[in-house]
Amino acid sequence: MRELKKSTIEVPELVGTIILFEIGSTTLYMIGSKAKQDAWLAMSIAASIGLVLALLYLAIYYRDPERDLFELFRHYLGKRLGTVISLSFVVYFAYEASRVLRDMGELTTLILLNKTPLFIIMLLTVIVVGNTVRYGARVLFLTCLALIPIMILSYLFLGTMIVGTGLVEYEQIMPVLEHGWEPIWNATVPIVAFPFGQLVLFLVFFPLVKEKRRFRSPVIISYILVSLFLIVFNQMNFLVLGSYIADKSTIPLLQVIQLIEIIDVFERMDVLFVLILFMGIGIKMAAFFVGAVTGLQKITGIGLKKWVIPLGIMIYAASFLSPNYSHHIWLGLEKLPLMFLIFQIAMPLLLFIIMLAHRKPNTRYRKA
Amino acid sequence: MSIFRRSKKTDKQMKTITNERELGPSEDDEAALSSSLSDTISILRSRIGLSSDFIIRELGDKIAISYIEGLVDQKQLSELIEALIAGHAQFSSFTHDPAEHLKSIIPIGGIHAANTVGLLLTAILSGEAVVVIDGLPGAITVSISGGIRRSVQEPSSQTVVRGPKEGFTEEISTNIALLRNKLRTPELRIVNRTIGRYTQTKVAVIYIEGLANPEVLDELFIRLDSIDTDSVLESGYIEEFIQDKTFSPFPTMINTERPDAIAGNLLEGQVAVMVDGTPFVLVLPVTFFKFFQSSEDYYQRYDITSFLRIIRLFSFFIALFLPSIYIAVTTFQQEMLPTTLLISLAAQREGTPLPALLEALLMEITFEVIREAGVRMPRVIGPAISIVGALVLGQAAVQAGLVSGAMVIVVSFTAIASFVMPNFNMASAVRLIRFGLMLLAGVFGLFGILAGAVPILVHVVSLSSFGVPYFTPFAPLRFSNLKDTVIRVPWRAMKTRPSSISVQNKVRQSTFNKRNKESEGE
């Protein structure tokens, strides 16, 4: 019997996925805590750099809209070198997925299931996400589109509640540039790597979009909107908690939510909100997972579904690399970002330069 | 999985076989009839056998008439016999094409020539009378079918407050007539198939030419023609054969016994499959949100309808999640509850022996048993069961301290919410999934519910019904189709058909102009 015949995705799905993906686990962390109350400045700079990166990724795509990330490298850098780079991207994506998995597990043990062992929660998570990956990119993107109304409504509700119950102290944003520009510059680089530069993953998905050449502005607009949203919510943590608590808290946003109190009934909304956070986190993990699986499929030619279980086991194993959560956060927010930037900036830039040198852009798509 | 893959292949191989032996288990159906009366009669006798209701009546030594007693209309039969006796003398002058001659003397429509044994048998078994004349090749079939029929009644499974009160019956020709009465357009097409080697069931595919998607139709006919089975007793057989995915609790076809619902669906470009012998007609392709629509939605005011649809979706979530949320919150996330509620719940649960998960499972299973008993039991025992169900299992169980009162409320509300859905299929899917979610909630709390809900969502999104994605118009997004999903816009704003189903002839109506605009302004 006929299955879903098309594996193409449409622009609304792409936009929805970018939004969910960027929100992902970002709201979990205190981004730019080094810059203290100037985190918004650091984040804005990082988001602008991320915008340039997004434009670079789009430029790469428009230069050769037929090939995805892995095929591009293998085509322009030669089969051997391209395969090595593609494999390193697979490892990178898989590692990002494992990081998100750990986030999810830690969050669950912290808020929902204090006594359940971490490895069981993460096993369940990796099974649920792996099941999603099994359906392929199209179903993942459709799922994002189905989830996006819930996400938007709940974040809107949350924002209204935080502002409406008078928790925000706007004067906390002062003094601007208390310690000069230096802490801001220091904070910016990791923010580029997480979350904004992670958009490099979408080089895998762009060629699946049905309406070729029609999605540059939707992508850019959704990127800008989601960046603004992240900056506002991140800054809200500072404005509510003050920079000292915000810096020390494990999951500051949840602490903010716990402060909300309306008519006795809605007291512990953080528990409910964790579920909303999970959706973003799960989507992010699934997207990286699909990216890695697609890479393996493109490199080896073996079907996507066959890679889900082996890679799932690897991601599951990799998520135990950090002995504890503090180490995990330190690794992700301070140690590794520079390495991530290789994948997010250096490699795509290299690819783009080589593509320019090739000088034979795909003429078939020029006319459109 | 591999078993089913193999069966797909064999389906294709079977297709050719089916076409060859359209008529049942015997091989010599293709044999032509001889011109001898006695030969034909002996063939019929040997094939149908000594069944007491099979009648061969010889009128003199030249003509015989054969039929099955209960399947023909007695009045028409006597008219036929009268005409045959009166016209007896003319028959010797027939040389060729006896059917044409008979048409001029018999006052009954539907006269055809049958040249093979197979055609003859089909005619007799579907309630026609067969006239055989000695010396002429072949036989003549006269359509006088009648016999027992249920009259058109109000549908029992889908009731409405406002709207037509007629429902389909078991007779396919009556059902088609009901539909023709509603759609007086020459574009209404009815294509017949006969499926089932023993049952020879008539299956009619009904659509409106120019509205239905030709791709869907092609796919439907391919799937229908690849069915090779011995029997089709209800449209459920067909549904299982032609659905897109076997392993799914979610139905990808709607069944209804309301002609007005079918007419509305056909006008949106959907296709109906009608099966003889059942009032339930299949509609395809469908999307998830179609299961929350009732034909009454279009007869009521749009604002009421929109409200009711939101209520239905809400009930869907209640029916799916309420018991598991109760389990998760009382077992793991007590801090979510307001203090007063928590205290009252704790006081109730103090005396009960079972953990919340087991208590909920027990009550849900009890409810399912009561419900199944309510459907199967003889009607006369009904009151007894309701007393046992309501008093003994509800009130007495709480008083005896077996279950908590809150649990009874949760289970009852869940049960009632699952009846709100206009389509019973979807309610059944929810019943099944609910148990899985309850188990997950009992082990992992809210996290478990999410871990169960995500695969369900992913599965629903991945489904398709005859190539139409199940979760449209939300994912993939079809903005113009949102007008008739969660809410229903006023009729004058429904300018286009749902584009995911109907690919051609999209415009439904011209812009509505109020002629009496001036008078309204006053």
GROMACS .gro file of N, CA and C in nm, chain B residues 390-514:
model
  375
  758ALA      N    1  -2.430   0.140   3.865
  758ALA     CA    2  -2.430   0.270   3.932
  758ALA      C    3  -2.415   0.255   4.083
  759LEU      N    4  -2.498   0.167   4.140
  759LEU     CA    5  -2.501   0.162   4.287
  759LEU      C    6  -2.389   0.077   4.344
  760VAL      N    7  -2.384  -0.048   4.295
  760VAL     CA    8  -2.289  -0.140   4.358
  760VAL      C    9  -2.146  -0.099   4.329
  761LEU      N   10  -2.117  -0.079   4.198
  761LEU     CA   11  -1.977  -0.053   4.164
  761LEU      C   12  -1.936   0.090   4.192
  762GLY      N   13  -2.030   0.179   4.198
  762GLY     CA   14  -1.993   0.317   4.224
  762GLY      C   15  -1.999   0.350   4.372
  763GLN      N   16  -2.121   0.367   4.419
  763GLN     CA   17  -2.140   0.415   4.555
  763GLN      C   18  -2.090   0.314   4.659
  764ALA      N   19  -2.133   0.188   4.640
  764ALA     CA   20  -2.100   0.089   4.742
  764ALA      C   21  -1.949   0.066   4.749
  765ALA      N   22  -1.884   0.069   4.634
  765ALA     CA   23  -1.738   0.047   4.635
  765ALA      C   24  -1.668   0.157   4.713
  766VAL      N   25  -1.718   0.279   4.700
  766VAL     CA   26  -1.657   0.389   4.775
  766VAL      C   27  -1.685   0.373   4.923
  767GLN      N   28  -1.812   0.341   4.954
  767GLN     CA   29  -1.847   0.327   5.095
  767GLN      C   30  -1.770   0.213   5.162
  768ALA      N   31  -1.748   0.108   5.085
  768ALA     CA   32  -1.677  -0.005   5.141
  768ALA      C   33  -1.528   0.023   5.154
  769GLY      N   34  -1.485   0.138   5.100
  769GLY     CA   35  -1.344   0.173   5.114
  769GLY      C   36  -1.255   0.102   5.015
  770LEU      N   37  -1.313   0.048   4.907
  770LEU     CA   38  -1.229  -0.020   4.807
  770LEU      C   39  -1.163   0.080   4.714
  771VAL      N   40  -1.240   0.179   4.671
  771VAL     CA   41  -1.184   0.282   4.584
  771VAL      C   42  -1.220   0.417   4.643
  772SER      N   43  -1.142   0.519   4.602
  772SER     CA   44  -1.171   0.651   4.655
  772SER      C   45  -1.278   0.718   4.570
  773GLY      N   46  -1.350   0.809   4.631
  773GLY     CA   47  -1.456   0.879   4.561
  773GLY      C   48  -1.404   0.959   4.443
  774ALA      N   49  -1.288   1.019   4.461
  774ALA     CA   50  -1.230   1.099   4.353
  774ALA      C   51  -1.205   1.013   4.230
  775MET      N   52  -1.161   0.890   4.253
  775MET     CA   53  -1.133   0.801   4.140
  775MET      C   54  -1.260   0.769   4.062
  776VAL      N   55  -1.370   0.750   4.134
  776VAL     CA   56  -1.497   0.723   4.066
  776VAL      C   57  -1.535   0.842   3.979
  777ILE      N   58  -1.514   0.962   4.033
  777ILE     CA   59  -1.546   1.082   3.955
  777ILE      C   60  -1.459   1.087   3.830
  778VAL      N   61  -1.330   1.063   3.847
  778VAL     CA   62  -1.238   1.069   3.733
  778VAL      C   63  -1.279   0.969   3.626
  779VAL      N   64  -1.305   0.846   3.668
  779VAL     CA   65  -1.338   0.742   3.571
  779VAL      C   66  -1.471   0.773   3.502
  780SER      N   67  -1.567   0.822   3.578
  780SER     CA   68  -1.697   0.853   3.516
  780SER      C   69  -1.684   0.967   3.417
  781PHE      N   70  -1.612   1.070   3.456
  781PHE     CA   71  -1.598   1.184   3.365
  781PHE      C   72  -1.524   1.142   3.238
  782THR      N   73  -1.421   1.061   3.254
  782THR     CA   74  -1.348   1.009   3.138
  782THR      C   75  -1.442   0.934   3.046
  783ALA      N   76  -1.526   0.848   3.109
  783ALA     CA   77  -1.616   0.766   3.028
  783ALA      C   78  -1.714   0.854   2.952
  784ILE      N   79  -1.771   0.951   3.020
  784ILE     CA   80  -1.869   1.037   2.953
  784ILE      C   81  -1.801   1.119   2.844
  785ALA      N   82  -1.680   1.167   2.874
  785ALA     CA   83  -1.609   1.247   2.773
  785ALA      C   84  -1.583   1.166   2.648
  786SER      N   85  -1.561   1.036   2.664
  786SER     CA   86  -1.529   0.957   2.544
  786SER      C   87  -1.653   0.937   2.457
  787PHE      N   88  -1.772   0.963   2.512
  787PHE     CA   89  -1.892   0.949   2.429
  787PHE      C   90  -1.926   1.077   2.355
  788VAL      N   91  -1.854   1.183   2.382
  788VAL     CA   92  -1.885   1.310   2.317
  788VAL      C   93  -1.843   1.307   2.170
  789MET      N   94  -1.739   1.232   2.141
  789MET     CA   95  -1.689   1.229   2.004
  789MET      C   96  -1.796   1.176   1.908
  790PRO      N   97  -1.824   1.249   1.801
  790PRO     CA   98  -1.931   1.206   1.712
  790PRO      C   99  -1.899   1.074   1.642
  791ASN      N  100  -1.771   1.041   1.634
  791ASN     CA  101  -1.736   0.918   1.564
  791ASN      C  102  -1.687   0.813   1.660
  792PHE      N  103  -1.754   0.700   1.654
  792PHE     CA  104  -1.727   0.596   1.751
  792PHE      C  105  -1.587   0.536   1.734
  793ASN      N  106  -1.541   0.533   1.609
  793ASN     CA  107  -1.407   0.478   1.581
  793ASN      C  108  -1.299   0.546   1.663
  794MET      N  109  -1.305   0.681   1.662
  794MET     CA  110  -1.202   0.757   1.730
  794MET      C  111  -1.211   0.734   1.881
  795ALA      N  112  -1.335   0.721   1.931
  795ALA     CA  113  -1.353   0.694   2.074
  795ALA      C  114  -1.290   0.560   2.111
  796SER      N  115  -1.301   0.463   2.020
  796SER     CA  116  -1.241   0.332   2.049
  796SER      C  117  -1.090   0.342   2.055
  797ALA      N  118  -1.033   0.420   1.962
  797ALA     CA  119  -0.887   0.438   1.962
  797ALA      C  120  -0.843   0.496   2.096
  798VAL      N  121  -0.918   0.595   2.143
  798VAL     CA  122  -0.883   0.661   2.269
  798VAL      C  123  -0.889   0.562   2.384
  799ARG      N  124  -0.992   0.476   2.384
  799ARG     CA  125  -1.005   0.377   2.491
  799ARG      C  126  -0.881   0.292   2.503
  800LEU      N  127  -0.831   0.252   2.387
  800LEU     CA  128  -0.717   0.162   2.386
  800LEU      C  129  -0.591   0.232   2.436
  801ILE      N  130  -0.568   0.353   2.385
  801ILE     CA  131  -0.445   0.423   2.418
  801ILE      C  132  -0.443   0.464   2.565
  802ARG      N  133  -0.562   0.491   2.618
  802ARG     CA  134  -0.572   0.538   2.755
  802ARG      C  135  -0.500   0.444   2.852
  803PHE      N  136  -0.517   0.314   2.830
  803PHE     CA  137  -0.458   0.218   2.923
  803PHE      C  138  -0.304   0.226   2.922
  804GLY      N  139  -0.249   0.238   2.801
  804GLY     CA  140  -0.104   0.251   2.792
  804GLY      C  141  -0.054   0.374   2.867
  805LEU      N  142  -0.126   0.485   2.848
  805LEU     CA  143  -0.086   0.609   2.914
  805LEU      C  144  -0.095   0.595   3.065
  806MET      N  145  -0.198   0.523   3.112
  806MET     CA  146  -0.214   0.506   3.257
  806MET      C  147  -0.096   0.429   3.315
  807LEU      N  148  -0.053   0.327   3.244
  807LEU     CA  149   0.061   0.250   3.291
  807LEU      C  150   0.185   0.338   3.298
  808LEU      N  151   0.210   0.415   3.190
  808LEU     CA  152   0.327   0.504   3.189
  808LEU      C  153   0.319   0.606   3.301
  809ALA      N  154   0.199   0.660   3.324
  809ALA     CA  155   0.183   0.760   3.429
  809ALA      C  156   0.209   0.698   3.565
  810GLY      N  157   0.168   0.573   3.581
  810GLY     CA  158   0.188   0.507   3.709
  810GLY      C  159   0.334   0.481   3.739
  811VAL      N  160   0.414   0.464   3.632
  811VAL     CA  161   0.555   0.435   3.654
  811VAL      C  162   0.641   0.561   3.652
  812PHE      N  163   0.612   0.652   3.560
  812PHE     CA  164   0.699   0.769   3.542
  812PHE      C  165   0.631   0.903   3.568
  813GLY      N  166   0.508   0.902   3.610
  813GLY     CA  167   0.442   1.029   3.639
  813GLY      C  168   0.418   1.111   3.514
  814LEU      N  169   0.422   1.243   3.529
  814LEU     CA  170   0.397   1.332   3.415
  814LEU      C  171   0.494   1.308   3.302
  815PHE      N  172   0.619   1.275   3.339
  815PHE     CA  173   0.720   1.245   3.238
  815PHE      C  174   0.674   1.126   3.153
  816GLY      N  175   0.615   1.027   3.219
  816GLY     CA  176   0.564   0.910   3.148
  816GLY      C  177   0.452   0.947   3.053
  817ILE      N  178   0.365   1.037   3.097
  817ILE     CA  179   0.254   1.080   3.010
  817ILE      C  180   0.311   1.145   2.884
  818LEU      N  181   0.411   1.230   2.904
  818LEU     CA  182   0.472   1.295   2.789
  818LEU      C  183   0.540   1.192   2.699
  819ALA      N  184   0.607   1.097   2.762
  819ALA     CA  185   0.676   0.993   2.684
  819ALA      C  186   0.576   0.906   2.609
  820GLY      N  187   0.451   0.904   2.655
  820GLY     CA  188   0.349   0.832   2.580
  820GLY      C  189   0.282   0.919   2.476
  821ALA      N  190   0.265   1.047   2.510
  821ALA     CA  191   0.191   1.136   2.420
  821ALA      C  192   0.271   1.169   2.295
  822VAL      N  193   0.403   1.183   2.310
  822VAL     CA  194   0.485   1.221   2.195
  822VAL      C  195   0.479   1.115   2.084
  823PRO      N  196   0.500   0.986   2.115
  823PRO     CA  197   0.487   0.887   2.008
  823PRO      C  198   0.349   0.885   1.944
  824ILE      N  199   0.245   0.914   2.025
  824ILE     CA  200   0.111   0.917   1.966
  824ILE      C  201   0.102   1.030   1.865
  825LEU      N  202   0.151   1.148   1.906
  825LEU     CA  203   0.146   1.264   1.816
  825LEU      C  204   0.226   1.235   1.689
  826VAL      N  205   0.346   1.181   1.708
  826VAL     CA  206   0.432   1.152   1.593
  826VAL      C  207   0.362   1.053   1.500
  827HIS      N  208   0.299   0.954   1.561
  827HIS     CA  209   0.230   0.853   1.481
  827HIS      C  210   0.114   0.915   1.403
  828VAL      N  211   0.035   0.998   1.473
  828VAL     CA  212  -0.080   1.061   1.407
  828VAL      C  213  -0.033   1.149   1.292
  829VAL      N  214   0.076   1.221   1.316
  829VAL     CA  215   0.126   1.311   1.213
  829VAL      C  216   0.179   1.232   1.093
  830SER      N  217   0.232   1.113   1.120
  830SER     CA  218   0.289   1.036   1.010
  830SER      C  219   0.182   0.962   0.929
  831LEU      N  220   0.062   0.952   0.984
  831LEU     CA  221  -0.042   0.878   0.912
  831LEU      C  222  -0.088   0.954   0.789
  832SER      N  223  -0.145   0.878   0.697
  832SER     CA  224  -0.212   0.945   0.586
  832SER      C  225  -0.331   0.859   0.547
  833SER      N  226  -0.432   0.926   0.494
  833SER     CA  227  -0.549   0.855   0.448
  833SER      C  228  -0.557   0.873   0.298
  834PHE      N  229  -0.529   0.771   0.224
  834PHE     CA  230  -0.525   0.776   0.078
  834PHE      C  231  -0.442   0.894   0.029
  835GLY      N  232  -0.323   0.905   0.086
  835GLY     CA  233  -0.230   1.005   0.040
  835GLY      C  234  -0.251   1.142   0.101
  836VAL      N  235  -0.362   1.163   0.172
  836VAL     CA  236  -0.384   1.293   0.236
  836VAL      C  237  -0.329   1.285   0.378
  837PRO      N  238  -0.236   1.374   0.413
  837PRO     CA  239  -0.179   1.369   0.547
  837PRO      C  240  -0.290   1.382   0.653
  838TYR      N  241  -0.278   1.300   0.757
  838TYR     CA  242  -0.386   1.286   0.855
  838TYR      C  243  -0.406   1.413   0.937
  839PHE      N  244  -0.299   1.486   0.962
  839PHE     CA  245  -0.308   1.598   1.056
  839PHE      C  246  -0.324   1.731   0.984
  840THR      N  247  -0.354   1.732   0.854
  840THR     CA  248  -0.388   1.858   0.791
  840THR      C  249  -0.518   1.907   0.853
  841PRO      N  250  -0.546   2.033   0.854
  841PRO     CA  251  -0.466   2.143   0.799
  841PRO      C  252  -0.364   2.201   0.897
  842PHE      N  253  -0.336   2.134   1.006
  842PHE     CA  254  -0.238   2.191   1.099
  842PHE      C  255  -0.096   2.155   1.061
  843ALA      N  256  -0.072   2.030   1.032
  843ALA     CA  257   0.060   1.989   0.988
  843ALA      C  258   0.045   1.882   0.883
  844PRO      N  259   0.075   1.908   0.758
  844PRO     CA  260   0.120   2.034   0.699
  844PRO      C  261   0.013   2.143   0.704
  845LEU      N  262   0.058   2.265   0.714
  845LEU     CA  263  -0.031   2.378   0.730
  845LEU      C  264  -0.104   2.410   0.600
  846ARG      N  265  -0.237   2.410   0.607
  846ARG     CA  266  -0.317   2.458   0.493
  846ARG      C  267  -0.406   2.567   0.550
  847PHE      N  268  -0.359   2.689   0.536
  847PHE     CA  269  -0.420   2.796   0.613
  847PHE      C  270  -0.568   2.812   0.582
  848SER      N  271  -0.603   2.801   0.453
  848SER     CA  272  -0.742   2.826   0.416
  848SER      C  273  -0.835   2.716   0.468
  849ASN      N  274  -0.780   2.601   0.500
  849ASN     CA  275  -0.866   2.492   0.548
  849ASN      C  276  -0.897   2.501   0.696
  850LEU      N  277  -0.829   2.591   0.764
  850LEU     CA  278  -0.853   2.602   0.907
  850LEU      C  279  -0.993   2.652   0.937
  851LYS      N  280  -1.063   2.702   0.835
  851LYS     CA  281  -1.194   2.760   0.858
  851LYS      C  282  -1.297   2.658   0.901
  852ASP      N  283  -1.270   2.532   0.880
  852ASP     CA  284  -1.368   2.430   0.916
  852ASP      C  285  -1.302   2.318   0.995
  853THR      N  286  -1.228   2.352   1.099
  853THR     CA  287  -1.167   2.246   1.180
  853THR      C  288  -1.207   2.262   1.326
  854VAL      N  289  -1.129   2.340   1.398
  854VAL     CA  290  -1.161   2.360   1.539
  854VAL      C  291  -1.283   2.452   1.551
  855ILE      N  292  -1.287   2.548   1.464
  855ILE     CA  293  -1.406   2.632   1.458
  855ILE      C  294  -1.470   2.614   1.322
  856ARG      N  295  -1.594   2.658   1.309
  856ARG     CA  296  -1.655   2.661   1.177
  856ARG      C  297  -1.696   2.805   1.149
  857VAL      N  298  -1.650   2.855   1.036
  857VAL     CA  299  -1.684   2.993   1.001
  857VAL      C  300  -1.825   2.992   0.943
  858PRO      N  301  -1.891   3.107   0.937
  858PRO     CA  302  -2.025   3.111   0.879
  858PRO      C  303  -2.023   3.061   0.735
  859TRP      N  304  -2.138   3.013   0.689
  859TRP     CA  305  -2.144   2.956   0.554
  859TRP      C  306  -2.097   3.053   0.448
  860ARG      N  307  -2.130   3.179   0.466
  860ARG     CA  308  -2.095   3.272   0.360
  860ARG      C  309  -1.943   3.291   0.347
  861ALA      N  310  -1.870   3.253   0.450
  861ALA     CA  311  -1.724   3.263   0.441
  861ALA      C  312  -1.660   3.135   0.389
  862MET      N  313  -1.739   3.030   0.376
  862MET     CA  314  -1.684   2.903   0.326
  862MET      C  315  -1.681   2.906   0.174
  863LYS      N  316  -1.587   2.984   0.123
  863LYS     CA  317  -1.590   3.005  -0.021
  863LYS      C  318  -1.523   2.891  -0.097
  864THR      N  319  -1.432   2.822  -0.030
  864THR     CA  320  -1.359   2.718  -0.103
  864THR      C  321  -1.375   2.584  -0.035
  865ARG      N  322  -1.354   2.480  -0.114
  865ARG     CA  323  -1.352   2.345  -0.058
  865ARG      C  324  -1.218   2.322   0.011
  866PRO      N  325  -1.211   2.224   0.102
  866PRO     CA  326  -1.082   2.194   0.165
  866PRO      C  327  -0.979   2.150   0.061
  867SER      N  328  -0.873   2.227   0.048
  867SER     CA  329  -0.782   2.205  -0.065
  867SER      C  330  -0.700   2.078  -0.049
  868SER      N  331  -0.687   2.027   0.076
  868SER     CA  332  -0.607   1.906   0.090
  868SER      C  333  -0.682   1.785   0.037
  869ILE      N  334  -0.814   1.793   0.029
  869ILE     CA  335  -0.892   1.678  -0.017
  869ILE      C  336  -0.934   1.698  -0.162
  870SER      N  337  -0.990   1.814  -0.190
  870SER     CA  338  -1.039   1.838  -0.325
  870SER      C  339  -0.935   1.919  -0.402
  871VAL      N  340  -0.885   1.862  -0.512
  871VAL     CA  341  -0.780   1.933  -0.584
  871VAL      C  342  -0.835   2.016  -0.698
  872GLN      N  343  -0.954   1.981  -0.743
  872GLN     CA  344  -1.008   2.054  -0.856
  872GLN      C  345  -1.137   2.122  -0.813
  873ASN      N  346  -1.180   2.219  -0.892
  873ASN     CA  347  -1.305   2.290  -0.868
  873ASN      C  348  -1.314   2.336  -0.723
  874LYS      N  349  -1.228   2.428  -0.689
  874LYS     CA  350  -1.216   2.463  -0.548
  874LYS      C  351  -1.323   2.560  -0.499
  875VAL      N  352  -1.375   2.639  -0.588
  875VAL     CA  353  -1.465   2.744  -0.541
  875VAL      C  354  -1.601   2.685  -0.511
  876ARG      N  355  -1.652   2.718  -0.397
  876ARG     CA  356  -1.774   2.657  -0.350
  876ARG      C  357  -1.896   2.746  -0.376
  877GLN      N  358  -1.879   2.871  -0.362
  877GLN     CA  359  -1.990   2.964  -0.382
  877GLN      C  360  -1.936   3.101  -0.415
  878SER      N  361  -2.023   3.179  -0.478
  878SER     CA  362  -1.978   3.314  -0.509
  878SER      C  363  -1.996   3.401  -0.384
  879THR      N  364  -1.938   3.516  -0.389
  879THR     CA  365  -1.948   3.604  -0.274
  879THR      C  366  -2.094   3.636  -0.246
  880PHE      N  367  -2.130   3.622  -0.121
  880PHE     CA  368  -2.270   3.639  -0.083
  880PHE      C  369  -2.303   3.786  -0.074
  881ASN      N  370  -2.404   3.826  -0.152
  881ASN     CA  371  -2.447   3.966  -0.144
  881ASN      C  372  -2.583   3.973  -0.081
  882LYS      N  373  -2.592   4.052   0.020
  882LYS     CA  374  -2.726   4.070   0.078
  882LYS      C  375  -2.802   4.166  -0.009
   0.00000   0.00000   0.00000
